[in-house]
Amino acid sequence: MAYELSKLRNIGISAHIDSGKTTLTERILFFCEKIHAIHEVRGKDGVGATMDSMELEKERGITIASAATSVQWKNTPINIIDTPGHVDFTIEVERSLRVLDGGILVLCSVAGVQSQSITVDRQLKRYKVPRVAFVNKCDRTGANPYRVKDQLRDKLNLNAVMVQIPIGLEEKHEGCVDLVEMKAYYFDADERHGVRVEAIPADLADEAAEKREELLDAASMFDDAIMELMMEGEEVPSDMLKAAIRKGVLALELCPVFVGSAYKNKGVQPLLDGVTNYLPCPTDVTNIALDLDNEEKEVVLKADDSAKTVALGFKLEDGQFGQLTYVRVYQGMLKKGGELVNTRTQKKFKIGRLVRMHSNNMEDIAEAQSGDIVALFGIECASGDTFCHPDLNYSLTSMYVPNAVISLSIKPVDKSASDKMAKALNRFTKEDPTFRTFVDKESNETIISGMGYVERMKREYGAVVETGAPQVAYRETITTSAEFNYTHKKQSGGSGQYARVAGIMEPLEENNYEFVNMIKGGVIPTEYIPSCDKGFQSSMEKGHLIGFPVQNIKMTINDGQYHQVDSSDMAFQIAARGAFKEAYMKANPCILEPIMKVSLEGPSEFQGNLFGLVNQRRGMILGSTEEGNNCVVEAEVPLSEMFGFSTVLRSSTQGKAEFSMEVAKYGRVPNSIADELMKKYAEEKKANN
């Protein structure tokens, strides 16, 4: 089914838990005739209070079992992407937000802007996603959409403006007045097509006129013609007003507010009209790719069917027919049987089965247009891979993947869990390039590096595992120079082993390792020089303080000795290792720990708490900035102090703050902690022997 690109919408629905995101999505599927009956997310007895908990329990019920579902509203195709609302920021959330062009922010008319509304809004801002707001549950006791609109302005710093006002609230909620068309909408006719359009009730005429004036004021900032018509006291045509509102939304400078009650089927159809009128189509959004043949130079992609294909695999799912890869087409088209290249692996593949997702079902299609979101079957790929036309070598995500600095040891509780664990680890490795897993040679334990995966193993694969304490990736280094002169001599019947190496070990500023050969006069033959280098490098794999890798060391050899019969490659490697250990213990070795660059964001009223949390954790505050009612605190904190931080942060800021962190550098561990680490290492070593 071909369509005009200007009509396509790729949207996400974001909300605080229990604001009615699931109920709203269900109604959208129903009114777009994707499902034939509404499945309630409340108990059979109809008690309103159980609704929220039931909604949470059945979150993954019928609504969006897939990562994207597509619907059609009045000839406008809309792809609804399931945005993970999790506070703990992951690559998965980033990718889902990346493929959105616009968003609906759902708020409860009683609770208003809640802690997670702040978080999801911050995520939308981070990815520059234009949004409309839907104030839901206007039928609930205590509903007040005007207060929510003010909170959007005060707490989220959005230029929120009503495009509708409610007709009645709480149990009297019947519909809404559209301030653009200046008509009243009632939702009391038959279920699916129940919108009755009438004149504005007399008792709401003054309020509607006043609120329309506010809307015109806000819209006139984006269209001078509206300002002129207002000054002349003339009527502003609704098409002109819609165009100005759309301009403001696309510029991220206006947020239209809709009202309704998804549960009572009120206000959903006008909201869908709002999505088509005000949210962007793929051509309104600028998407950048990195040209890998040209030092990752930025290239602007064109949402054009005739251009060469560039697409992003943003989510993987295990389906009954094998791996399902959700793909957003940014440029060109996807055609069944067409050839593409995975730019990460540089492998070519043919598009076999191409499907469009419809809530729980899928429809086979022959091609997908530019800007569309579809799914591919049976492709060998990882989440975040870019698929290109064979002539291009573009990537939609930078190839830089940070090294993980947290690891956990995991152990399956039984044989069944062991099989499920293996399956889960295989899946996570494909899904997330930052995830690492390996088996420790000494302890024979499975180690994973990455956050949030133990819970997913249990939830998605039923793999119950026991976890060891989180392990920080410490490093060792030296602080002064030391000379070495080491002789390795071994005689045991037949030819023996002999090698002597001498030189100096020095600390390096940045580079991990440097080897300098200053041997003169052939005291060590040329063929044995690489053996010395190899011996030094193998010594750096495990330091002598706490058994972690050694870094930032320069090894210079300037003297040595060999024996014509007894010297060998192995003898010089062993001599180099002995020399390294001798010098290392003389060069004042120390332990380094990962220092994280931590960014804390939350309401300004909690700024003192944020400072206090950093100071309690051996952290150093680099600076803080305030934007509206929000503050951002930048700090450097040792990773070992960050375990369990999200729980502490939430409890000390009423759940309203969030944080993100990345590795900044390695810094020296204080002596008291270094002594503890060394003592623990000595005990473990003793126990293993």
Coordinates of C-alpha atoms in Angstrom, one line a residue, residues 107-648:
L107 CA -0.8 12.7 31.9
C108 CA -3.4 11.9 34.5
S109 CA -5.7 14.9 35.1
V110 CA -5.7 14.2 38.9
A111 CA -2.0 13.3 39.5
G112 CA -0.7 15.7 36.9
V113 CA 3.0 15.8 36.1
Q114 CA 4.6 12.9 38.1
S115 CA 8.2 11.8 38.6
Q116 CA 8.3 9.6 35.6
S117 CA 6.5 12.2 33.4
I118 CA 9.5 14.4 34.1
T119 CA 11.9 11.6 33.1
V120 CA 10.1 10.7 29.8
D121 CA 9.8 14.3 28.9
R122 CA 13.5 14.8 29.5
Q123 CA 14.2 11.8 27.2
L124 CA 12.0 13.3 24.5
K125 CA 13.9 16.6 24.9
R126 CA 17.2 14.9 24.7
Y127 CA 16.3 13.4 21.3
K128 CA 14.5 16.6 20.2
V129 CA 11.2 14.8 19.7
P130 CA 8.2 17.2 19.2
R131 CA 5.2 16.2 21.3
V132 CA 1.5 16.8 22.0
A133 CA 0.1 16.3 25.5
F134 CA -3.1 14.3 26.4
V135 CA -4.6 14.9 29.8
N136 CA -6.4 11.6 30.4
K137 CA -8.9 10.5 33.1
C138 CA -11.0 13.7 33.0
D139 CA -13.8 11.6 34.4
R140 CA -12.0 10.9 37.7
T141 CA -12.9 12.6 41.0
G142 CA -10.5 15.6 41.4
A143 CA -9.8 16.0 37.7
N144 CA -8.3 19.4 36.7
P145 CA -6.7 19.6 33.2
Y146 CA -6.0 23.3 33.7
R147 CA -3.8 22.6 36.7
V148 CA -2.0 19.9 34.6
K149 CA -1.4 22.5 31.8
D150 CA 0.1 24.9 34.3
Q151 CA 2.4 22.0 35.7
L152 CA 3.5 21.3 32.1
R153 CA 4.7 25.0 32.0
D154 CA 6.1 25.1 35.5
K155 CA 7.6 21.7 36.0
L156 CA 8.6 20.7 32.4
N157 CA 9.2 24.2 31.0
L158 CA 7.0 23.4 28.0
N159 CA 5.0 26.2 26.2
A160 CA 1.8 24.2 26.9
V161 CA -1.4 25.6 25.5
M162 CA -4.9 24.2 25.5
V163 CA -6.3 23.3 22.0
Q164 CA -9.4 21.8 23.7
I165 CA -11.3 22.5 26.9
P166 CA -13.4 19.8 28.7
I167 CA -17.2 19.8 28.6
G168 CA -17.8 18.9 32.2
L169 CA -15.4 17.1 34.6
E170 CA -15.5 14.1 36.9
E171 CA -18.8 12.2 36.5
K172 CA -20.2 15.0 34.3
H173 CA -17.4 14.7 31.7
E174 CA -19.2 14.4 28.3
G175 CA -16.7 15.6 25.7
C176 CA -14.6 18.6 24.7
V177 CA -14.7 21.9 22.9
D178 CA -12.2 22.2 20.0
L179 CA -10.7 25.7 20.2
V180 CA -9.3 25.5 16.7
E181 CA -12.7 24.8 15.0
M182 CA -14.7 26.3 17.8
K183 CA -17.1 23.3 17.9
A184 CA -18.2 20.9 20.7
Y185 CA -17.5 17.2 20.4
Y186 CA -19.7 14.7 22.4
F187 CA -18.7 11.1 22.6
D188 CA -22.0 9.3 23.4
A189 CA -23.2 7.7 20.2
D190 CA -22.3 4.1 19.1
E191 CA -18.9 2.9 20.3
R192 CA -16.7 3.0 17.2
H193 CA -17.9 6.1 15.4
G194 CA -19.4 8.0 18.3
V195 CA -18.5 11.7 17.7
R196 CA -21.4 14.1 17.7
V197 CA -20.4 17.6 16.6
E198 CA -22.6 20.5 17.9
A199 CA -22.4 24.2 18.8
I200 CA -20.5 25.2 21.9
P201 CA -22.8 25.1 25.0
A202 CA -23.9 28.5 26.1
D203 CA -22.4 28.1 29.6
L204 CA -19.0 27.4 28.1
A205 CA -19.0 30.1 25.4
D206 CA -17.1 32.8 27.4
E207 CA -14.5 30.3 28.7
A208 CA -14.0 28.9 25.2
A209 CA -13.5 32.5 23.8
E210 CA -11.0 33.3 26.5
K211 CA -9.0 30.1 25.9
R212 CA -9.1 30.5 22.2
E213 CA -7.6 34.0 22.7
E214 CA -4.7 32.4 24.6
L215 CA -4.2 29.8 21.8
L216 CA -4.2 32.5 19.1
D217 CA -1.6 34.5 21.2
A218 CA 0.7 31.5 21.4
A219 CA 0.2 30.6 17.7
S220 CA 0.8 34.2 16.5
M221 CA 4.4 33.8 17.6
F222 CA 4.8 31.4 14.6
D223 CA 2.8 33.3 12.0
D224 CA 2.7 37.1 11.6
A225 CA -0.5 36.9 9.5
I226 CA -2.4 35.6 12.6
M227 CA -1.1 38.6 14.6
E228 CA -2.3 41.0 11.9
L229 CA -5.8 39.4 11.8
M230 CA -6.0 39.6 15.6
M231 CA -5.0 43.3 15.6
E232 CA -7.7 44.0 13.0
G233 CA -10.2 42.1 15.0
E234 CA -10.9 39.6 12.2
E235 CA -11.5 35.9 12.4
V236 CA -8.5 33.6 12.0
P237 CA -9.2 30.7 9.6
S238 CA -8.8 27.3 11.3
D239 CA -6.3 26.1 8.5
M240 CA -4.0 29.0 9.2
L241 CA -4.2 28.4 13.0
K242 CA -3.4 24.6 12.5
A243 CA -0.4 25.5 10.3
A244 CA 1.0 27.9 12.9
I245 CA 0.5 25.4 15.8
R246 CA 2.3 22.7 13.7
K247 CA 5.1 25.1 13.0
G248 CA 5.5 25.7 16.8
V249 CA 5.4 22.0 17.6
L250 CA 8.0 21.1 15.0
A251 CA 10.3 23.9 16.4
L252 CA 9.9 22.3 19.9
E253 CA 8.5 25.6 21.1
L254 CA 4.8 24.7 21.5
C255 CA 3.0 21.8 23.2
P256 CA -0.8 21.5 22.3
V257 CA -2.8 20.0 25.2
F258 CA -5.7 17.7 24.4
V259 CA -8.2 16.4 27.0
G260 CA -10.4 13.3 27.4
S261 CA -10.9 9.9 29.1
A262 CA -9.5 7.0 27.2
Y263 CA -11.3 4.5 29.4
K264 CA -14.7 6.2 28.6
N265 CA -13.8 6.4 24.9
K266 CA -13.8 10.2 25.1
G267 CA -11.3 12.4 23.2
V268 CA -9.4 9.7 21.4
Q269 CA -10.5 10.6 17.8
P270 CA -9.6 14.3 18.1
L271 CA -6.3 13.3 19.6
L272 CA -5.6 11.2 16.5
D273 CA -6.6 14.2 14.4
G274 CA -4.0 16.2 16.5
V275 CA -1.3 13.6 15.7
T276 CA -1.9 14.0 11.9
N277 CA -2.3 17.8 12.1
Y278 CA 0.6 18.7 14.4
L279 CA 3.2 16.0 14.7
P280 CA 6.0 15.7 12.1
C281 CA 6.2 13.4 9.0
P282 CA 9.6 11.8 8.2
T283 CA 10.6 14.7 5.8
D284 CA 10.2 17.2 8.7
V285 CA 13.0 15.6 10.7
T286 CA 16.7 15.7 9.9
N287 CA 18.4 12.4 10.2
I288 CA 22.2 12.1 10.1
A289 CA 24.4 9.1 9.1
L290 CA 28.1 8.7 9.5
D291 CA 30.1 8.0 6.4
L292 CA 32.6 5.2 7.4
D293 CA 34.6 5.6 4.3
N294 CA 35.2 9.3 5.2
E295 CA 36.3 9.4 8.9
E296 CA 32.7 9.2 10.1
K297 CA 31.8 12.4 8.4
E298 CA 28.1 13.4 8.9
V299 CA 25.7 12.9 6.0
V300 CA 22.1 14.2 5.9
L301 CA 19.8 11.4 4.8
K302 CA 16.9 12.1 2.4
A303 CA 13.5 10.5 3.1
D304 CA 13.2 9.7 -0.6
D305 CA 12.1 6.4 -2.1
S306 CA 14.4 6.9 -5.1
A307 CA 17.6 7.3 -3.0
K308 CA 19.9 4.5 -2.1
T309 CA 18.7 2.6 1.0
V310 CA 19.8 3.3 4.6
A311 CA 17.9 1.6 7.4
L312 CA 18.4 0.9 11.2
G313 CA 17.7 -2.3 13.0
F314 CA 16.5 -0.8 16.3
K315 CA 15.1 -3.8 18.2
L316 CA 15.3 -7.6 18.1
E317 CA 12.6 -10.0 19.2
D318 CA 12.4 -13.8 19.4
G319 CA 9.3 -14.6 17.4
Q320 CA 7.7 -18.0 16.7
F321 CA 9.3 -18.0 13.2
G322 CA 12.8 -17.0 14.3
Q323 CA 14.5 -13.7 15.0
L324 CA 12.4 -10.6 14.1
T325 CA 14.4 -7.4 13.4
Y326 CA 12.4 -4.1 13.6
V327 CA 13.8 -1.7 11.0
R328 CA 13.3 2.0 10.4
V329 CA 13.9 3.0 6.8
Y330 CA 15.6 6.4 6.7
Q331 CA 16.3 6.6 3.0
G332 CA 15.3 4.7 -0.1
M333 CA 13.1 1.6 0.0
L334 CA 13.3 -2.0 1.3
K335 CA 12.1 -4.6 -1.3
K336 CA 11.6 -8.3 -0.9
G337 CA 14.6 -10.0 -2.6
G338 CA 16.6 -6.8 -2.6
E339 CA 20.3 -6.9 -1.5
L340 CA 21.7 -4.9 1.5
V341 CA 24.9 -4.8 3.4
N342 CA 25.2 -4.8 7.2
T343 CA 27.9 -2.1 7.7
R344 CA 29.1 -3.5 11.1
T345 CA 29.9 -7.0 9.7
Q346 CA 30.3 -5.9 6.1
K347 CA 28.2 -9.0 5.1
K348 CA 25.7 -8.9 2.3
F349 CA 22.2 -10.4 2.6
K350 CA 19.0 -10.7 0.7
I351 CA 15.7 -9.5 2.1
G352 CA 13.6 -12.6 2.6
R353 CA 10.4 -12.1 4.5
L354 CA 9.3 -8.5 5.0
V355 CA 6.3 -7.8 7.4
R356 CA 4.3 -5.0 8.8
M357 CA 3.2 -5.4 12.4
H358 CA -0.5 -5.0 13.4
S359 CA -0.8 -5.2 17.2
N360 CA -0.4 -9.0 17.7
N361 CA -0.6 -10.0 14.0
M362 CA 1.7 -9.4 11.0
E363 CA 1.1 -8.9 7.4
D364 CA 3.5 -9.9 4.6
I365 CA 4.5 -7.0 2.3
A366 CA 6.6 -6.7 -0.8
E367 CA 8.2 -3.4 -0.1
A368 CA 8.6 -0.7 2.5
Q369 CA 8.8 3.0 1.7
S370 CA 11.2 5.6 3.0
G371 CA 10.3 6.7 6.6
D372 CA 8.4 3.5 7.4
I373 CA 8.9 1.0 10.2
V374 CA 8.6 -2.7 9.4
A375 CA 10.2 -6.0 10.5
L376 CA 12.5 -8.4 8.7
F377 CA 12.8 -12.2 9.4
G378 CA 15.8 -14.3 9.6
I379 CA 18.6 -11.8 9.4
E380 CA 21.8 -12.4 11.2
C381 CA 22.4 -9.0 13.0
A382 CA 22.6 -7.2 16.3
S383 CA 20.5 -4.4 17.6
G384 CA 21.7 -1.0 16.3
D385 CA 23.1 -2.4 13.0
T386 CA 22.8 -0.2 9.9
F387 CA 21.7 -1.8 6.7
C388 CA 22.8 0.0 3.5
H389 CA 22.7 -0.3 -0.3
P390 CA 25.9 -2.1 -1.4
D391 CA 27.3 1.2 -2.8
L392 CA 27.1 3.0 0.6
N393 CA 29.1 2.4 3.8
Y394 CA 27.1 4.5 6.3
S395 CA 26.4 3.9 10.0
L396 CA 23.5 5.4 11.9
T397 CA 25.2 5.0 15.2
S398 CA 28.8 5.8 16.0
M399 CA 31.1 2.8 16.0
Y400 CA 32.5 3.8 19.4
V401 CA 31.3 1.4 22.1
P402 CA 32.5 2.2 25.6
N403 CA 34.1 -0.6 27.6
A404 CA 31.9 -2.0 30.4
V405 CA 33.3 -1.2 33.9
I406 CA 30.9 -3.2 36.0
S407 CA 30.9 -7.0 36.0
L408 CA 29.0 -9.7 38.0
S409 CA 29.6 -13.3 38.3
I410 CA 26.4 -15.4 37.6
K411 CA 25.7 -19.1 38.3
P412 CA 22.6 -21.0 37.2
V413 CA 20.7 -22.6 40.1
D414 CA 20.0 -25.9 38.1
K415 CA 20.4 -27.6 34.8
S416 CA 17.3 -26.1 33.3
A417 CA 18.4 -22.6 34.3
S418 CA 21.8 -23.3 32.8
D419 CA 20.3 -23.9 29.3
K420 CA 18.0 -20.8 29.6
M421 CA 21.0 -18.7 30.8
A422 CA 23.1 -19.7 27.7
K423 CA 20.2 -18.8 25.4
A424 CA 19.7 -15.4 27.2
L425 CA 23.5 -14.5 27.1
N426 CA 23.6 -15.3 23.3
R427 CA 20.6 -13.0 22.8
F428 CA 21.9 -10.1 24.9
T429 CA 25.3 -10.2 23.1
K430 CA 23.4 -9.6 19.8
E431 CA 21.0 -7.1 21.2
D432 CA 23.4 -4.7 23.0
P433 CA 27.0 -4.0 21.8
T434 CA 28.0 -2.8 25.3
F435 CA 27.1 -6.3 26.8
R436 CA 30.1 -8.6 27.4
T437 CA 30.2 -12.2 28.8
F438 CA 33.2 -14.5 29.4
V439 CA 34.3 -17.4 31.6
D440 CA 37.0 -16.5 34.2
K441 CA 39.9 -18.9 33.7
E442 CA 40.8 -19.1 37.4
S443 CA 37.4 -19.3 39.1
N444 CA 35.6 -20.9 36.2
E445 CA 32.7 -18.5 36.8
T446 CA 30.6 -16.9 34.1
I447 CA 31.1 -13.1 34.2
I448 CA 28.8 -10.6 32.6
S449 CA 29.5 -6.9 32.1
G450 CA 26.5 -4.7 31.6
M451 CA 23.6 -3.4 33.7
G452 CA 20.0 -4.7 34.2
Y453 CA 20.5 -8.1 32.6
V454 CA 20.0 -10.4 35.6
E455 CA 16.4 -9.2 35.9
R456 CA 15.8 -9.6 32.2
M457 CA 17.2 -13.2 32.3
K458 CA 14.6 -14.1 34.9
R459 CA 11.7 -12.2 33.3
E460 CA 12.2 -13.0 29.6
Y461 CA 13.9 -16.4 29.8
G462 CA 12.9 -17.9 33.1
A463 CA 16.6 -18.3 33.9
V464 CA 17.1 -18.1 37.7
V465 CA 20.7 -17.3 38.5
E466 CA 22.7 -16.6 41.6
T467 CA 24.9 -13.5 41.4
G468 CA 28.2 -12.7 42.9
A469 CA 29.1 -9.2 44.2
P470 CA 29.5 -6.6 41.5
Q471 CA 33.2 -6.4 40.5
V472 CA 34.8 -3.1 39.5
A473 CA 37.4 -3.1 36.7
Y474 CA 40.4 -1.9 38.7
R475 CA 43.8 -1.3 37.1
E476 CA 47.4 -1.3 38.4
T477 CA 50.3 1.0 37.4
I478 CA 53.6 2.4 38.7
T479 CA 54.5 5.8 40.1
T480 CA 58.3 5.9 39.8
S481 CA 61.0 4.5 37.5
A482 CA 63.0 1.4 38.4
E483 CA 65.9 -0.5 36.9
F484 CA 66.0 -4.2 36.3
N485 CA 68.7 -6.8 35.6
Y486 CA 67.3 -10.3 35.6
T487 CA 69.0 -13.6 34.7
H488 CA 67.0 -16.7 33.9
K489 CA 69.1 -19.8 34.2
K490 CA 67.9 -23.4 34.3
Q491 CA 69.9 -26.6 33.8
S492 CA 68.2 -29.9 33.7
G493 CA 70.0 -32.6 31.6
G494 CA 70.5 -31.8 27.9
S495 CA 70.2 -28.2 26.8
G496 CA 69.3 -25.7 29.5
Q497 CA 67.7 -22.3 29.4
Y498 CA 69.6 -19.1 29.7
A499 CA 68.7 -15.4 29.2
R500 CA 69.5 -12.1 30.8
V501 CA 67.7 -8.8 30.3
A502 CA 68.5 -5.4 31.8
G503 CA 66.9 -2.0 31.4
I504 CA 64.5 0.5 32.9
M505 CA 60.7 0.5 33.7
E506 CA 59.1 3.9 33.6
P507 CA 55.5 5.3 34.1
L508 CA 53.7 6.6 31.0
E509 CA 51.2 9.4 30.9
E510 CA 48.5 8.1 28.6
N511 CA 49.6 5.2 26.4
N512 CA 48.9 1.8 27.8
Y513 CA 52.3 0.3 26.9
E514 CA 55.5 1.2 25.1
F515 CA 58.5 -1.0 24.3
V516 CA 61.9 0.6 23.5
N517 CA 64.9 -1.5 22.2
M518 CA 68.3 0.1 22.9
I519 CA 70.4 -3.0 22.6
K520 CA 73.7 -2.4 21.0
G521 CA 76.5 -4.7 19.8
G522 CA 74.2 -7.7 19.6
V523 CA 74.3 -8.6 23.3
I524 CA 70.8 -9.9 22.7
P525 CA 70.4 -11.3 19.1
T526 CA 67.7 -9.5 17.0
E527 CA 65.5 -12.6 16.8
Y528 CA 65.0 -12.6 20.7
I529 CA 64.0 -8.9 20.9
P530 CA 60.3 -9.7 20.2
S531 CA 60.4 -12.4 22.8
C532 CA 61.3 -9.8 25.5
D533 CA 58.4 -7.6 24.3
K534 CA 56.1 -10.6 24.4
G535 CA 57.2 -11.4 28.0
F536 CA 56.7 -7.9 29.2
Q537 CA 53.2 -7.7 27.6
S538 CA 52.1 -11.0 29.1
S539 CA 53.2 -9.7 32.6
M540 CA 50.8 -6.7 32.2
E541 CA 47.7 -9.0 32.0
K542 CA 47.8 -9.5 35.7
G543 CA 49.4 -7.2 38.3
H544 CA 51.0 -8.3 41.6
L545 CA 49.0 -6.1 43.9
I546 CA 45.4 -7.3 43.3
G547 CA 45.7 -9.3 40.1
F548 CA 44.1 -6.7 37.8
P549 CA 45.7 -5.6 34.4
V550 CA 48.6 -3.2 34.5
Q551 CA 48.6 -0.1 32.4
N552 CA 50.7 3.0 31.4
I553 CA 54.2 1.4 31.4
K554 CA 57.2 2.0 29.3
M555 CA 59.8 -0.8 29.1
T556 CA 63.3 -0.1 27.8
I557 CA 65.9 -2.8 27.4
N558 CA 69.5 -1.6 27.1
D559 CA 71.6 -4.7 28.1
G560 CA 71.5 -8.4 28.3
Q561 CA 73.3 -11.7 27.6
Y562 CA 72.6 -14.9 25.7
H563 CA 74.1 -18.4 25.3
Q564 CA 74.6 -19.9 21.9
V565 CA 73.1 -23.2 22.9
D566 CA 70.9 -22.6 25.9
S567 CA 69.1 -19.4 24.8
S568 CA 65.7 -19.6 23.2
D569 CA 62.5 -17.6 22.5
M570 CA 61.0 -19.1 25.7
A571 CA 64.0 -18.4 27.9
F572 CA 63.9 -14.7 26.9
Q573 CA 60.1 -14.5 27.5
I574 CA 60.6 -16.0 31.0
A575 CA 63.5 -13.6 31.7
A576 CA 61.4 -10.6 30.6
R577 CA 58.6 -11.7 33.0
G578 CA 61.0 -12.1 35.9
A579 CA 62.6 -8.7 35.1
F580 CA 59.1 -7.1 35.0
K581 CA 58.1 -8.5 38.4
E582 CA 61.5 -7.4 39.9
A583 CA 61.2 -3.8 38.7
Y584 CA 57.4 -3.5 39.3
M585 CA 57.7 -4.0 43.0
K586 CA 60.5 -1.4 43.2
A587 CA 58.6 1.2 41.2
N588 CA 56.0 2.0 43.9
P589 CA 53.0 0.3 42.2
C590 CA 49.5 1.6 43.0
I591 CA 45.9 0.7 42.3
L592 CA 43.7 2.7 39.9
E593 CA 39.9 2.8 39.9
P594 CA 37.4 3.9 37.2
I595 CA 36.2 7.4 37.9
M596 CA 32.7 8.0 36.3
K597 CA 31.5 11.2 34.9
V598 CA 28.1 11.4 36.5
S599 CA 25.3 13.7 35.3
L600 CA 22.4 14.2 37.8
E601 CA 19.2 15.8 36.7
G602 CA 16.3 16.8 38.8
P603 CA 14.1 19.6 40.2
S604 CA 16.1 22.6 41.5
E605 CA 14.5 22.1 45.0
F606 CA 16.6 19.0 45.4
Q607 CA 20.0 20.5 44.4
G608 CA 21.3 20.4 47.9
N609 CA 20.4 16.7 48.2
L610 CA 22.2 16.0 44.9
F611 CA 25.4 17.8 46.1
G612 CA 25.2 15.8 49.4
L613 CA 24.9 12.4 47.6
V614 CA 28.0 13.2 45.5
N615 CA 30.0 14.3 48.5
Q616 CA 29.1 11.2 50.5
R617 CA 30.6 9.0 47.7
R618 CA 34.1 10.4 47.5
G619 CA 32.8 12.5 44.5
M620 CA 34.0 15.8 43.2
I621 CA 31.4 18.3 41.9
L622 CA 32.5 19.8 38.6
G623 CA 29.7 22.3 38.2
S624 CA 25.9 22.7 38.2
T625 CA 23.5 24.5 35.8
E626 CA 19.9 25.5 36.2
E627 CA 17.4 25.4 33.3
G628 CA 13.9 26.6 34.4
N629 CA 12.9 24.5 37.4
N630 CA 15.5 21.8 36.7
C631 CA 19.1 21.6 37.7
V632 CA 21.9 19.5 36.3
V633 CA 24.8 18.6 38.5
E634 CA 28.0 17.3 36.8
A635 CA 30.4 15.3 39.0
E636 CA 33.2 12.8 39.0
V637 CA 32.6 9.8 41.3
P638 CA 34.5 6.5 41.7
L639 CA 32.5 3.6 40.2
S640 CA 32.8 1.5 43.4
E641 CA 30.7 4.1 45.2
M642 CA 27.9 4.1 42.6
F643 CA 26.4 0.6 43.4
G644 CA 22.8 0.9 44.5
F645 CA 22.9 4.7 43.7
S646 CA 19.6 4.8 41.7
T647 CA 17.6 3.6 44.8
V648 CA 19.2 6.2 47.1

